[in-house]
Structures are given as C-alpha cells and as structure tokens.
C-alpha cells in the first residue's frame, strides 16, 4: 500500500463518500487508488466547477466536500472557487497534485508556487515532505474540518510522495483550544438585559434545534446573516429576517434598541454590523474574527449549554414596525423580481442556489427560508459562475431537487457544467433570467459614475439550443402568464428554463 492508497482509505474511514475533480498527470496515483475504492468521484468539466461543487456539497449538508486536481493548471483553476469558500468560511478539503519534490522552486514543466498562492485563501495549506507527514496533515485537516470548521484546508501532494510505500500512520486526538473566560461577564450582561437580540450566522446552523428551543422558551427575537437564514424559520414571528445592510424595519429597530446583542457563529462583517454595539457578545470558533467587548472563543454548542436565559417581553414593541421590504414591480410582467417571486413560491421547500448579479439581491430579499441551508450563494466573494456547479454539489449531497436562479451573464461563466448535470442525471432546474446585459454593472455605471452603459450588453447564444446540445430539455418564456403555466407543472431536472426579462435596477441598501 502506498501513500495514495492510504489517503483514500482514510477518506473512506472518515465517511467521505463523494469527491469532485478532474484527473491529471501529477495526481494520477491518487486517482488509481480512487478507482479501486467505494468513493463516488464526480467528474466536472473545469476545476473551478469541482471546487464550487465541493462548496455547495458542504453548504447544503454540513458534510465535508472534497475537490481534487492535478498540478499547476488544475490547481490554479480552483483559485476563485477556493477563495469563495474561504471568504464564507466553508470547511472543505482541497487536494492538489504537484511535481516531484526535486522540481520545487524550478522552472520545470507545470511547476508554479501553488502552495504559496493557495495558502492566502485557505484556513491552512500543507505541503508534506514525506509519506508520514502526508498522513499527519490529512488526519489533522479532517479533524479540523469536523471539529473546528473555519474554512477550506489545502494539502499539496507531490507525485513522488503519493507513490511512497514506507510511511507511518497514526490516530490524532487533541482538543480545540477554546477560551470561555468571558462567559461569566457575558452572563452578567444577559442577566441584566430586558431587550436581548440574537444574530445567527452559518456557524450556528448545527445548533438550530437548541436555538429554536431557547428563543421560544424565553421569547427572544432573532435576526440572521445572509447565510444564517432559516435557523429560525422565517415565517416565525421571532424571526425578524436579515440584520445589517438589508435589514427590514423590524430588524433595524431591534438592533438599534437591544440592550444585549448575542452573535452566534457570525463573522461580524460590515454587512452584518452597521456599527459596533458596546453590548455585543460574539461567539465564534475562529479567534481571528472575534470583535467587541464580550468575545467568546468557542463552539456555539458550548456557549448555549453554559449560559442561562430568562423570559423577556419586547417582541410586541418590535412588531409594531414594518416587517416587510418595500419592493416594487413584484407583479409587473417581464420584471426579474416578479419572475423570481413566482419561482420561489413554486419551490418554497426546495434548496435554492443563487449565482451573482442583480437577481441575487431579489432572491435574498424575497426568499423566506423555512430551514437552514435552504438558500445557497456566495456572500463575501460573489463570483459569477458559482450557481450551477454549487447546485451540482447540493443535489449530490442531499438527493433533493435543487433550483438555480441565474442571470444570463453569470450562467455563461461555468455553463460547461451542464455536461456534469446531464451525465449524472441530476434533478437540477436552472432558471436563466435573460436581460442580455450585466444589469448590476449598468446600474453602477449610471447611478454612481454618471455614465452611459459601457461594455455591459451581451450578445447571448441561443440558450435553448445550447442546453439541447448537452441533451437537456429547455423551455423559453417571455411573459408572466407563460411562466406561471410552466410552474404549474411537475418539473424535474435536468431542465433549463430561460425567462426573458427587462432590465431593472435593484433597490439599494438604506
């Protein structure tokens, strides 16, 4: 058994049953081992697609997503997608092949400093120099991804290391270095609070059940980050929706008038906290993102088990304020927001994946998540091309129907992954809102730079013929009546639905 064989054996032992990738020369020993394993390998058509798919796999299920690539061209093709996962703290494993160790720091064919590049966009980037180190860093990476899930971890594997047959393997057993020293200080603030407020982020998803029990027992209102939507169902009156730049009046009032704000598993970015409150308790496993006067470095689970809450009564005061966005055009023919509203109503219980563009704003504002992990999109990096490959990962991880809401511009960034959808016969339905332009860029040009539209108009292909060339059924609609008629049917993927829409400016944050 060589190192590559043992890597695959460890992945199987750890319950990893699916990986995404593309084979190549330097990673071939690992692919030989995979070919003799029980692991399902999903062949994507581009390495960026493989990494986005691993991201969607993790976001939708909480399981470890894995992407595998060969050396430089393959590894560097993942950069945008790995950076996307890094910015949103998505815990996934990135395995890259490399030339033999003797070629490091040379101008050898397909040798680049890929470790140096990827280390800036991963939680950790390892470069084992022998087989024993490879075993150690793999086990350490999986431990961290499961127990301290702060972001992607990269392991760079030279071909000669993968082929080594003399190495030691071992079990790891160590604990996360939590710092709960501020618990008593936080407890004093909570004890004195009459108007507490939770802000829930992606790091709190695993504790959704206990959080719901707590907020309902003590009547504590909640808001969320974009990626925390659905931890408390957004149809619940205790769920005030998004906090920060896209807050509804109720959530904004709650944030401005709370005497104790408890952030669970949030990154506390400028999009979530428009200002830094002096009564902010911040709980996160990532010490580097902690802010405020009450930082708690540890798991949300441990914090919730240590803290005692009490009944409060200020929800009625909050609910006196408006609980909805003031959005126009929701019933206008050919407006993107009216099409998105109807798509979301039809697929209210399905996983929705949004790409990047003006449609993302409409989707995040209109989608009411009934459970966590129901709306997937890149919040902090927002690359075009995320939607389709992420939906592939989400469908494979959950087995559920997945709906992609794309624009015509971002869809074309990774449209080759239609082949992956077809090859695996995935129940993925792709809606392309086609306005033949980069609409949000046009809006920025006109509103902020006093420009005429410049380099934003798109001469698009025939999306129906394009989908058909991959063997995928496709439909085009150009009005609300036809869209509603299509949505009345029992739709199953693979399917592409092109919706012709007019250009429309998105509402800007207040």
Tab-separated table of C-alpha atoms in Angstrom:
chain	number	residue	atom	x	y	z
A	1	UNK	CA	0.000	0.000	0.000
A	2	UNK	CA	1.375	3.402	-0.937
A	3	UNK	CA	0.525	6.860	0.378
A	4	UNK	CA	-2.191	7.416	-2.241
A	5	UNK	CA	-3.882	4.141	-1.259
A	6	UNK	CA	-3.808	5.091	2.410
A	7	UNK	CA	-5.200	8.582	1.732
A	8	UNK	CA	-8.222	7.004	0.067
A	9	UNK	CA	-8.517	4.503	2.919
A	10	UNK	CA	-8.597	7.362	5.445
A	11	UNK	CA	-11.223	9.233	3.432
A	12	UNK	CA	-13.400	6.109	3.450
A	13	UNK	CA	-12.888	5.612	7.199
A	14	UNK	CA	-13.939	9.211	7.820
A	15	UNK	CA	-17.215	8.702	5.970
A	16	UNK	CA	-16.281	10.730	2.895
A	17	UNK	CA	-18.158	9.026	0.070
A	18	UNK	CA	-18.060	11.676	-2.681
A	19	UNK	CA	-15.317	13.792	-4.235
A	20	UNK	CA	-15.276	16.219	-7.163
A	21	UNK	CA	-12.397	16.664	-9.545
A	22	UNK	CA	-10.516	16.152	-12.794
A	23	UNK	CA	-7.562	13.738	-13.145
A	24	UNK	CA	-4.141	14.726	-14.404
A	25	UNK	CA	-0.560	13.543	-14.531
A	26	UNK	CA	0.706	14.604	-11.096
A	27	UNK	CA	-2.347	13.401	-9.165
A	28	UNK	CA	-2.671	10.102	-11.063
A	29	UNK	CA	-1.553	7.841	-8.165
A	30	UNK	CA	-4.469	9.140	-6.100
A	31	UNK	CA	-6.868	8.500	-8.972
A	32	UNK	CA	-5.631	4.934	-9.299
A	33	UNK	CA	-6.430	4.433	-5.610
A	34	UNK	CA	-9.850	6.086	-6.044
A	35	UNK	CA	-10.666	3.770	-8.937
A	36	UNK	CA	-10.444	0.801	-6.553
A	37	UNK	CA	-12.461	2.439	-3.770
A	38	UNK	CA	-16.101	2.861	-2.777
A	39	UNK	CA	-15.866	6.656	-3.156
A	40	UNK	CA	-18.046	8.269	-5.820
A	41	UNK	CA	-15.930	10.539	-7.989
A	42	UNK	CA	-17.873	13.253	-9.840
A	43	UNK	CA	-16.048	14.349	-12.976
A	44	UNK	CA	-16.633	18.052	-13.592
A	45	UNK	CA	-15.642	19.919	-16.747
A	46	UNK	CA	-13.475	22.546	-15.067
A	47	UNK	CA	-11.588	22.599	-11.785
A	48	UNK	CA	-13.385	25.769	-10.706
A	49	UNK	CA	-16.585	23.786	-11.130
A	50	UNK	CA	-15.167	20.973	-8.983
A	51	UNK	CA	-14.311	23.350	-6.135
A	52	UNK	CA	-17.664	25.189	-6.324
A	53	UNK	CA	-19.412	21.796	-6.315
A	54	UNK	CA	-17.496	20.757	-3.189
A	55	UNK	CA	-18.518	24.098	-1.651
A	56	UNK	CA	-22.202	23.513	-2.477
A	57	UNK	CA	-21.916	19.953	-1.159
A	58	UNK	CA	-20.727	21.275	2.204
A	59	UNK	CA	-23.083	24.260	2.475
A	60	UNK	CA	-26.159	22.160	1.719
A	61	UNK	CA	-25.392	19.221	4.007
A	62	UNK	CA	-22.723	20.091	6.562
A	63	UNK	CA	-20.636	17.180	5.269
A	64	UNK	CA	-17.027	17.605	4.148
A	65	UNK	CA	-16.814	18.494	0.473
A	66	UNK	CA	-13.644	17.387	-1.317
A	67	UNK	CA	-12.172	18.590	-4.591
A	68	UNK	CA	-9.139	17.020	-6.267
A	69	UNK	CA	-6.993	18.494	-9.022
A	70	UNK	CA	-3.686	17.929	-10.702
A	71	UNK	CA	-0.728	20.349	-10.593
A	72	UNK	CA	-0.478	23.975	-11.659
A	73	UNK	CA	-3.128	24.354	-14.392
A	74	UNK	CA	-5.610	22.289	-12.415
A	75	UNK	CA	-4.705	23.686	-9.007
A	76	UNK	CA	-4.754	27.294	-10.160
A	77	UNK	CA	-8.110	26.824	-11.877
A	78	UNK	CA	-9.599	26.326	-8.395
A	79	UNK	CA	-8.387	29.674	-7.034
A	80	UNK	CA	-11.619	31.651	-7.480
A	81	UNK	CA	-13.745	28.871	-6.016
A	82	UNK	CA	-11.433	28.193	-3.081
A	83	UNK	CA	-11.328	31.920	-2.325
A	84	UNK	CA	-15.134	31.918	-2.392
A	85	UNK	CA	-15.232	29.143	0.219
A	86	UNK	CA	-12.571	30.931	2.272
A	87	UNK	CA	-14.449	34.224	2.376
A	88	UNK	CA	-17.608	32.433	3.554
A	89	UNK	CA	-15.788	30.051	5.969
A	90	UNK	CA	-16.898	26.901	4.152
A	91	UNK	CA	-14.999	23.864	5.550
A	92	UNK	CA	-13.929	21.766	2.562
A	93	UNK	CA	-10.837	19.769	1.640
A	94	UNK	CA	-8.733	20.708	-1.392
A	95	UNK	CA	-6.208	18.116	-2.613
A	96	UNK	CA	-3.811	19.186	-5.354
A	97	UNK	CA	-1.168	17.166	-7.149
A	98	UNK	CA	2.307	18.506	-7.788
A	99	UNK	CA	5.543	17.586	-9.497
A	100	UNK	CA	8.160	15.584	-7.620
A	101	UNK	CA	9.831	17.397	-4.733
A	102	UNK	CA	13.111	17.825	-6.605
A	103	UNK	CA	11.371	20.159	-9.062
A	104	UNK	CA	10.119	22.605	-6.433
A	105	UNK	CA	11.349	26.166	-6.977
A	106	UNK	CA	12.439	25.359	-10.545
A	107	UNK	CA	11.068	26.248	-13.952
A	108	UNK	CA	10.115	22.641	-14.606
A	109	UNK	CA	7.045	21.902	-16.753
A	110	UNK	CA	3.841	22.716	-14.837
A	111	UNK	CA	5.680	23.855	-11.715
A	112	UNK	CA	4.398	27.018	-10.023
A	113	UNK	CA	4.293	28.150	-6.376
A	114	UNK	CA	0.757	26.811	-5.960
A	115	UNK	CA	1.234	26.303	-2.230
A	116	UNK	CA	2.154	29.975	-1.814
A	117	UNK	CA	-0.855	31.028	-3.859
A	118	UNK	CA	-3.399	28.834	-2.089
A	119	UNK	CA	-2.150	29.488	1.445
A	120	UNK	CA	-3.607	33.009	1.296
A	121	UNK	CA	-7.125	31.752	0.554
A	122	UNK	CA	-7.320	28.711	2.831
A	123	UNK	CA	-7.518	28.206	6.562
A	124	UNK	CA	-4.364	26.109	6.295
A	125	UNK	CA	-2.188	24.939	3.402
A	126	UNK	CA	0.056	21.935	3.949
A	127	UNK	CA	2.993	20.670	1.909
A	128	UNK	CA	4.040	17.257	3.275
A	129	UNK	CA	7.645	16.311	2.511
A	130	UNK	CA	7.220	12.579	3.084
A	131	UNK	CA	4.508	9.971	3.439
A	132	UNK	CA	4.305	10.170	7.215
A	133	UNK	CA	3.757	13.927	7.061
A	134	UNK	CA	1.067	13.363	4.450
A	135	UNK	CA	-0.807	11.048	6.816
A	136	UNK	CA	-0.472	13.506	9.695
A	137	UNK	CA	-1.691	16.567	7.809
A	138	UNK	CA	-4.608	14.662	6.264
A	139	UNK	CA	-5.820	13.418	9.638
A	140	UNK	CA	-5.256	16.865	11.175
A	141	UNK	CA	-7.163	18.514	8.321
A	142	UNK	CA	-10.160	16.200	8.641
A	143	UNK	CA	-10.189	16.692	12.418
A	144	UNK	CA	-10.224	20.461	11.991
A	145	UNK	CA	-12.868	20.388	9.253
A	146	UNK	CA	-15.155	18.341	11.509
A	147	UNK	CA	-14.459	19.992	14.843
A	148	UNK	CA	-13.129	23.484	14.108
A	149	UNK	CA	-14.783	24.243	10.733
A	150	UNK	CA	-13.387	27.667	9.897
A	151	UNK	CA	-12.773	27.316	6.157
A	152	UNK	CA	-11.131	25.270	3.404
A	153	UNK	CA	-7.925	23.336	4.040
A	154	UNK	CA	-5.458	22.593	1.261
A	155	UNK	CA	-2.961	19.722	1.009
A	156	UNK	CA	-0.383	19.816	-1.780
A	157	UNK	CA	0.702	16.277	-2.737
A	158	UNK	CA	3.819	15.677	-4.830
A	159	UNK	CA	3.607	12.671	-7.112
A	160	UNK	CA	6.669	11.024	-5.577
A	161	UNK	CA	5.141	11.398	-2.098
A	162	UNK	CA	1.912	9.741	-3.273
A	163	UNK	CA	3.932	6.760	-4.516
A	164	UNK	CA	5.947	6.226	-1.317
A	165	UNK	CA	5.367	2.866	0.338
A	166	UNK	CA	7.276	3.437	3.585
A	167	UNK	CA	5.399	5.697	5.985
A	168	UNK	CA	3.782	5.713	9.404
A	169	UNK	CA	0.118	6.359	10.083
A	170	UNK	CA	-1.486	7.144	13.423
A	171	UNK	CA	-4.599	8.439	15.101
A	172	UNK	CA	-4.840	12.012	16.282
A	173	UNK	CA	-6.551	13.051	19.487
A	174	UNK	CA	-6.371	16.660	20.636
A	175	UNK	CA	-8.835	19.327	21.681
A	176	UNK	CA	-9.767	22.725	20.338
A	177	UNK	CA	-8.192	25.456	22.455
A	178	UNK	CA	-11.344	27.297	23.457
A	179	UNK	CA	-11.350	30.428	25.589
A	180	UNK	CA	-14.581	30.675	27.563
A	181	UNK	CA	-13.136	33.061	30.146
A	182	UNK	CA	-15.669	35.765	29.242
A	183	UNK	CA	-18.668	33.515	29.923
A	184	UNK	CA	-19.327	34.974	33.372
A	185	UNK	CA	-19.039	38.515	32.032
A	186	UNK	CA	-21.477	37.651	29.232
A	187	UNK	CA	-23.836	36.032	31.738
A	188	UNK	CA	-23.973	39.269	33.751
A	189	UNK	CA	-24.940	41.221	30.626
A	190	UNK	CA	-27.639	38.673	29.724
A	191	UNK	CA	-28.986	38.646	33.300
A	192	UNK	CA	-29.479	42.409	33.226
A	193	UNK	CA	-30.940	42.507	29.706
A	194	UNK	CA	-34.588	43.334	29.122
A	195	UNK	CA	-34.271	43.578	25.329
A	196	UNK	CA	-31.889	40.826	24.135
A	197	UNK	CA	-31.461	40.004	20.457
A	198	UNK	CA	-29.780	37.075	18.700
A	199	UNK	CA	-27.884	37.448	15.426
A	200	UNK	CA	-27.483	33.970	13.948
A	201	UNK	CA	-24.850	33.048	11.368
A	202	UNK	CA	-23.789	29.952	9.469
A	203	UNK	CA	-21.673	28.852	12.424
A	204	UNK	CA	-24.863	28.334	14.432
A	205	UNK	CA	-26.632	26.045	11.939
A	206	UNK	CA	-25.657	22.843	13.755
A	207	UNK	CA	-27.399	24.131	16.886
A	208	UNK	CA	-30.651	25.149	15.174
A	209	UNK	CA	-32.759	22.829	17.346
A	210	UNK	CA	-31.439	24.092	20.676
A	211	UNK	CA	-31.560	27.716	19.483
A	212	UNK	CA	-35.209	27.360	18.474
A	213	UNK	CA	-35.991	25.808	21.848
A	214	UNK	CA	-34.281	28.684	23.655
A	215	UNK	CA	-35.810	31.570	21.693
A	216	UNK	CA	-39.322	30.142	22.000
A	217	UNK	CA	-38.970	29.312	25.674
A	218	UNK	CA	-37.775	32.815	26.566
A	219	UNK	CA	-39.442	34.797	23.745
A	220	UNK	CA	-36.129	36.206	22.433
A	221	UNK	CA	-36.249	37.737	18.921
A	222	UNK	CA	-33.684	36.758	16.317
A	223	UNK	CA	-32.088	38.179	13.192
A	224	UNK	CA	-29.633	36.462	10.863
A	225	UNK	CA	-26.787	36.957	8.469
A	226	UNK	CA	-27.381	36.009	4.840
A	227	UNK	CA	-26.041	32.502	5.488
A	228	UNK	CA	-27.935	32.052	8.751
A	229	UNK	CA	-31.357	32.370	7.092
A	230	UNK	CA	-33.752	29.646	8.217
A	231	UNK	CA	-32.100	28.689	11.520
A	232	UNK	CA	-35.319	30.037	12.982
A	233	UNK	CA	-37.929	29.642	10.212
A	234	UNK	CA	-38.520	33.000	8.552
A	235	UNK	CA	-42.270	32.502	8.875
A	236	UNK	CA	-41.881	32.575	12.688
A	237	UNK	CA	-42.694	35.913	14.340
A	238	UNK	CA	-39.495	35.630	16.401
A	239	UNK	CA	-37.506	35.687	13.158
A	240	UNK	CA	-37.047	39.317	12.107
A	241	UNK	CA	-35.075	38.493	8.971
A	242	UNK	CA	-31.708	39.821	7.948
A	243	UNK	CA	-29.588	42.090	10.105
A	244	UNK	CA	-27.363	44.814	8.733
A	245	UNK	CA	-27.457	46.465	5.324
A	246	UNK	CA	-30.556	44.528	4.205
A	247	UNK	CA	-32.466	44.683	7.493
A	248	UNK	CA	-36.228	45.185	7.453
A	249	UNK	CA	-37.577	47.980	9.682
A	250	UNK	CA	-38.375	45.469	12.456
A	251	UNK	CA	-34.837	44.068	12.483
A	252	UNK	CA	-33.288	47.537	12.285
A	253	UNK	CA	-35.370	48.724	15.230
A	254	UNK	CA	-34.430	45.628	17.246
A	255	UNK	CA	-30.717	46.108	16.568
A	256	UNK	CA	-30.812	49.806	17.473
A	257	UNK	CA	-32.792	49.287	20.695
A	258	UNK	CA	-31.479	45.981	22.062
A	259	UNK	CA	-29.591	46.153	25.351
A	260	UNK	CA	-27.799	42.854	24.698
A	261	UNK	CA	-26.891	41.519	21.240
A	262	UNK	CA	-25.658	37.930	21.009
A	263	UNK	CA	-23.903	36.971	17.778
A	264	UNK	CA	-23.694	33.204	17.349
A	265	UNK	CA	-21.403	31.883	14.635
A	266	UNK	CA	-21.305	35.148	12.703
A	267	UNK	CA	-18.349	36.818	11.045
A	268	UNK	CA	-19.439	40.307	12.169
A	269	UNK	CA	-18.645	41.914	8.828
A	270	UNK	CA	-19.653	45.432	7.867
A	271	UNK	CA	-22.647	43.949	6.042
A	272	UNK	CA	-23.999	42.494	9.299
A	273	UNK	CA	-22.994	45.112	11.886
A	274	UNK	CA	-23.514	48.642	10.555
A	275	UNK	CA	-21.979	49.841	13.823
A	276	UNK	CA	-20.235	48.109	16.705
A	277	UNK	CA	-22.547	47.968	19.750
A	278	UNK	CA	-20.961	48.093	23.200
A	279	UNK	CA	-23.326	45.345	24.384
A	280	UNK	CA	-22.240	42.757	21.784
A	281	UNK	CA	-21.464	39.165	22.821
A	282	UNK	CA	-19.612	37.456	19.984
A	283	UNK	CA	-19.305	33.643	19.906
A	284	UNK	CA	-17.164	32.039	17.211
A	285	UNK	CA	-14.722	29.143	16.893
A	286	UNK	CA	-12.459	31.374	14.817
A	287	UNK	CA	-10.491	33.618	17.173
A	288	UNK	CA	-9.402	35.832	14.281
A	289	UNK	CA	-12.906	37.199	13.594
A	290	UNK	CA	-13.933	37.960	17.189
A	291	UNK	CA	-14.859	41.567	17.899
A	292	UNK	CA	-16.484	43.585	20.665
A	293	UNK	CA	-16.203	43.713	24.439
A	294	UNK	CA	-17.504	40.181	25.063
A	295	UNK	CA	-15.555	37.812	22.786
A	296	UNK	CA	-16.164	34.086	23.362
A	297	UNK	CA	-13.735	31.825	21.508
A	298	UNK	CA	-15.513	28.500	21.338
A	299	UNK	CA	-18.378	26.496	19.946
A	300	UNK	CA	-21.942	27.802	19.887
A	301	UNK	CA	-22.973	24.491	21.450
A	302	UNK	CA	-20.729	25.038	24.485
A	303	UNK	CA	-21.864	28.641	24.906
A	304	UNK	CA	-25.542	27.704	24.800
A	305	UNK	CA	-25.032	24.951	27.373
A	306	UNK	CA	-23.202	27.297	29.768
A	307	UNK	CA	-25.484	30.351	29.577
A	308	UNK	CA	-28.814	30.786	31.322
A	309	UNK	CA	-31.510	32.945	29.768
A	310	UNK	CA	-34.700	34.449	31.198
A	311	UNK	CA	-38.100	35.463	29.858
A	312	UNK	CA	-38.317	38.814	28.101
A	313	UNK	CA	-41.236	40.744	26.692
A	314	UNK	CA	-40.334	43.205	23.979
A	315	UNK	CA	-41.384	41.360	20.811
A	316	UNK	CA	-44.679	43.288	20.634
A	317	UNK	CA	-42.754	46.549	20.642
A	318	UNK	CA	-40.708	45.322	17.666
A	319	UNK	CA	-43.684	44.013	15.720
A	320	UNK	CA	-45.257	47.475	15.709
A	321	UNK	CA	-42.745	48.272	12.961
A	322	UNK	CA	-42.959	47.147	9.342
A	323	UNK	CA	-41.912	43.544	8.802
A	324	UNK	CA	-41.608	43.552	5.020
A	325	UNK	CA	-39.445	45.193	2.384
A	326	UNK	CA	-40.925	47.970	0.274
A	327	UNK	CA	-40.336	46.388	-3.129
A	328	UNK	CA	-41.832	47.496	-6.422
A	329	UNK	CA	-42.603	45.571	-9.585
A	330	UNK	CA	-43.412	42.227	-7.956
A	331	UNK	CA	-46.423	41.714	-10.235
A	332	UNK	CA	-45.166	43.510	-13.335
A	333	UNK	CA	-44.757	41.496	-16.499
A	334	UNK	CA	-41.162	40.880	-17.616
A	335	UNK	CA	-39.559	42.189	-14.414
A	336	UNK	CA	-36.882	39.929	-12.881
A	337	UNK	CA	-38.293	40.369	-9.375
A	338	UNK	CA	-41.762	39.233	-10.458
A	339	UNK	CA	-40.314	36.101	-12.104
A	340	UNK	CA	-38.159	35.321	-9.061
A	341	UNK	CA	-41.113	35.795	-6.716
A	342	UNK	CA	-43.088	33.142	-8.597
A	343	UNK	CA	-40.152	30.734	-8.832
A	344	UNK	CA	-39.614	30.983	-5.071
A	345	UNK	CA	-43.315	30.482	-4.366
A	346	UNK	CA	-43.351	27.334	-6.505
A	347	UNK	CA	-40.214	25.883	-4.915
A	348	UNK	CA	-40.674	27.180	-1.362
A	349	UNK	CA	-39.432	23.960	0.233
A	350	UNK	CA	-36.527	23.287	-2.115
A	351	UNK	CA	-32.878	24.264	-1.962
A	352	UNK	CA	-32.325	27.468	-3.934
A	353	UNK	CA	-28.877	28.310	-5.308
A	354	UNK	CA	-28.296	31.851	-6.480
A	355	UNK	CA	-25.337	32.996	-8.517
A	356	UNK	CA	-24.032	36.588	-8.546
A	357	UNK	CA	-25.765	39.607	-10.009
A	358	UNK	CA	-28.896	41.685	-9.605
A	359	UNK	CA	-31.014	38.538	-9.323
A	360	UNK	CA	-29.135	37.620	-6.123
A	361	UNK	CA	-30.465	40.733	-4.400
A	362	UNK	CA	-34.037	39.940	-5.396
A	363	UNK	CA	-33.638	36.306	-4.350
A	364	UNK	CA	-32.196	37.039	-0.917
A	365	UNK	CA	-34.862	39.659	-0.218
A	366	UNK	CA	-37.798	37.546	-1.389
A	367	UNK	CA	-36.792	34.070	-0.174
A	368	UNK	CA	-38.269	33.042	3.172
A	369	UNK	CA	-36.142	30.124	4.359
A	370	UNK	CA	-38.044	27.527	6.346
A	371	UNK	CA	-34.899	25.704	7.457
A	372	UNK	CA	-31.135	26.219	7.415
A	373	UNK	CA	-29.134	25.555	4.240
A	374	UNK	CA	-32.129	26.309	2.029
A	375	UNK	CA	-30.596	29.308	0.244
A	376	UNK	CA	-27.024	28.940	-1.013
A	377	UNK	CA	-24.977	31.729	-2.549
A	378	UNK	CA	-21.607	33.350	-2.162
A	379	UNK	CA	-21.968	36.302	0.185
A	380	UNK	CA	-18.484	37.686	0.658
A	381	UNK	CA	-16.780	36.938	-2.685
A	382	UNK	CA	-19.789	36.807	-5.036
A	383	UNK	CA	-18.112	35.398	-8.155
A	384	UNK	CA	-20.162	34.919	-11.274
A	385	UNK	CA	-20.338	31.232	-12.145
A	386	UNK	CA	-20.994	29.882	-8.645
A	387	UNK	CA	-24.603	28.786	-9.094
A	388	UNK	CA	-24.597	25.798	-11.450
A	389	UNK	CA	-21.621	23.856	-10.012
A	390	UNK	CA	-22.720	24.586	-6.434
A	391	UNK	CA	-26.141	23.179	-7.292
A	392	UNK	CA	-24.456	20.005	-8.532
A	393	UNK	CA	-22.793	19.576	-5.153
A	394	UNK	CA	-26.004	20.348	-3.284
A	395	UNK	CA	-28.062	17.830	-5.243
A	396	UNK	CA	-25.490	15.062	-4.846
A	397	UNK	CA	-25.127	15.784	-1.119
A	398	UNK	CA	-28.832	15.850	-0.295
A	399	UNK	CA	-30.628	13.996	-3.073
A	400	UNK	CA	-33.140	16.865	-3.141
A	401	UNK	CA	-34.380	18.836	-6.133
A	402	UNK	CA	-32.204	21.943	-6.450
A	403	UNK	CA	-33.239	25.174	-8.148
A	404	UNK	CA	-30.641	27.511	-9.656
A	405	UNK	CA	-31.502	31.164	-10.245
A	406	UNK	CA	-29.042	32.594	-12.749
A	407	UNK	CA	-28.640	35.650	-14.870
A	408	UNK	CA	-27.568	35.302	-18.479
A	409	UNK	CA	-24.118	36.696	-17.696
A	410	UNK	CA	-23.147	34.587	-14.686
A	411	UNK	CA	-24.619	31.410	-16.186
A	412	UNK	CA	-22.080	31.610	-19.008
A	413	UNK	CA	-19.138	31.640	-16.598
A	414	UNK	CA	-19.477	27.897	-15.888
A	415	UNK	CA	-22.094	26.681	-18.340
A	416	UNK	CA	-19.895	23.691	-19.265
A	417	UNK	CA	-21.091	22.040	-16.050
A	418	UNK	CA	-24.376	21.293	-17.813
A	419	UNK	CA	-22.458	18.244	-19.012
A	420	UNK	CA	-21.919	17.163	-15.393
A	421	UNK	CA	-25.611	17.642	-14.646
A	422	UNK	CA	-26.615	15.532	-17.651
A	423	UNK	CA	-24.006	12.831	-17.140
A	424	UNK	CA	-25.179	12.292	-13.558
A	425	UNK	CA	-28.877	12.796	-14.382
A	426	UNK	CA	-29.256	15.332	-11.583
A	427	UNK	CA	-32.570	16.817	-10.504
A	428	UNK	CA	-31.323	20.373	-11.048
A	429	UNK	CA	-33.527	23.016	-12.657
A	430	UNK	CA	-31.712	26.079	-13.975
A	431	UNK	CA	-33.657	29.319	-14.429
A	432	UNK	CA	-31.800	31.826	-16.621
A	433	UNK	CA	-33.143	35.372	-16.281
A	434	UNK	CA	-32.092	36.806	-19.610
A	435	UNK	CA	-31.916	40.588	-19.970
A	436	UNK	CA	-28.941	40.465	-22.371
A	437	UNK	CA	-26.685	42.537	-20.147
A	438	UNK	CA	-24.697	42.793	-16.939
A	439	UNK	CA	-27.535	44.694	-15.296
A	440	UNK	CA	-25.968	45.462	-11.933
A	441	UNK	CA	-22.827	46.862	-13.618
A	442	UNK	CA	-25.023	49.049	-15.811
A	443	UNK	CA	-26.790	50.313	-12.692
A	444	UNK	CA	-23.464	51.197	-11.060
A	445	UNK	CA	-22.307	52.979	-14.227
A	446	UNK	CA	-25.438	55.096	-14.439
A	447	UNK	CA	-26.100	55.802	-10.755
A	448	UNK	CA	-22.582	56.219	-9.381
A	449	UNK	CA	-20.432	57.217	-12.349
A	450	UNK	CA	-22.877	59.216	-14.485
A	451	UNK	CA	-22.011	57.015	-17.485
A	452	UNK	CA	-23.835	55.737	-20.476
A	453	UNK	CA	-23.907	51.911	-20.474
A	454	UNK	CA	-20.432	50.722	-21.460
A	455	UNK	CA	-19.329	47.124	-22.134
A	456	UNK	CA	-22.362	45.611	-20.421
A	457	UNK	CA	-24.517	44.497	-23.358
A	458	UNK	CA	-24.384	40.765	-24.093
A	459	UNK	CA	-24.811	39.063	-27.466
A	460	UNK	CA	-26.044	35.806	-25.988
A	461	UNK	CA	-26.202	32.374	-27.562
A	462	UNK	CA	-29.458	30.535	-28.053
A	463	UNK	CA	-29.757	29.042	-24.556
A	464	UNK	CA	-32.411	26.547	-25.684
A	465	UNK	CA	-30.164	25.093	-28.387
A	466	UNK	CA	-27.203	25.243	-26.023
A	467	UNK	CA	-28.984	23.167	-23.370
A	468	UNK	CA	-30.272	20.796	-26.054
A	469	UNK	CA	-26.721	20.242	-27.296
A	470	UNK	CA	-25.972	18.766	-23.868
A	471	UNK	CA	-29.079	16.587	-24.128
A	472	UNK	CA	-31.008	18.680	-21.585
A	473	UNK	CA	-34.629	19.741	-22.065
A	474	UNK	CA	-35.096	23.516	-22.255
A	475	UNK	CA	-38.007	25.976	-22.313
A	476	UNK	CA	-38.177	29.693	-23.094
A	477	UNK	CA	-40.874	32.029	-21.717
A	478	UNK	CA	-41.218	35.768	-22.228
A	479	UNK	CA	-44.179	36.719	-20.019
A	480	UNK	CA	-45.575	36.021	-16.569
A	481	UNK	CA	-48.578	34.075	-17.800
A	482	UNK	CA	-46.402	31.558	-19.608
A	483	UNK	CA	-44.026	31.323	-16.648
A	484	UNK	CA	-46.908	30.638	-14.289
A	485	UNK	CA	-48.245	27.988	-16.670
A	486	UNK	CA	-44.838	26.274	-16.716
A	487	UNK	CA	-44.580	26.450	-12.926
A	488	UNK	CA	-47.933	24.697	-12.546
A	489	UNK	CA	-46.323	21.550	-13.970
A	490	UNK	CA	-44.410	18.927	-12.015
A	491	UNK	CA	-40.934	19.985	-13.137
A	492	UNK	CA	-37.960	17.645	-12.857
A	493	UNK	CA	-34.335	18.186	-13.783
A	494	UNK	CA	-32.171	18.206	-15.684
A	495	UNK	CA	-34.028	21.194	-17.077
A	496	UNK	CA	-33.181	24.710	-18.264
A	497	UNK	CA	-35.840	27.430	-18.248
A	498	UNK	CA	-34.942	30.708	-19.963
A	499	UNK	CA	-37.041	33.644	-18.775
A	500	UNK	CA	-36.843	36.800	-20.902
A	501	UNK	CA	-36.910	39.821	-18.566
A	502	UNK	CA	-36.418	43.554	-18.795
A	503	UNK	CA	-33.528	45.333	-17.176
A	504	UNK	CA	-34.357	46.572	-13.692
A	505	UNK	CA	-32.333	48.404	-11.036
A	506	UNK	CA	-32.071	46.676	-7.680
A	507	UNK	CA	-33.126	48.518	-4.514
A	508	UNK	CA	-30.056	49.864	-2.771
A	509	UNK	CA	-29.442	49.433	0.982
A	510	UNK	CA	-30.612	52.355	3.088
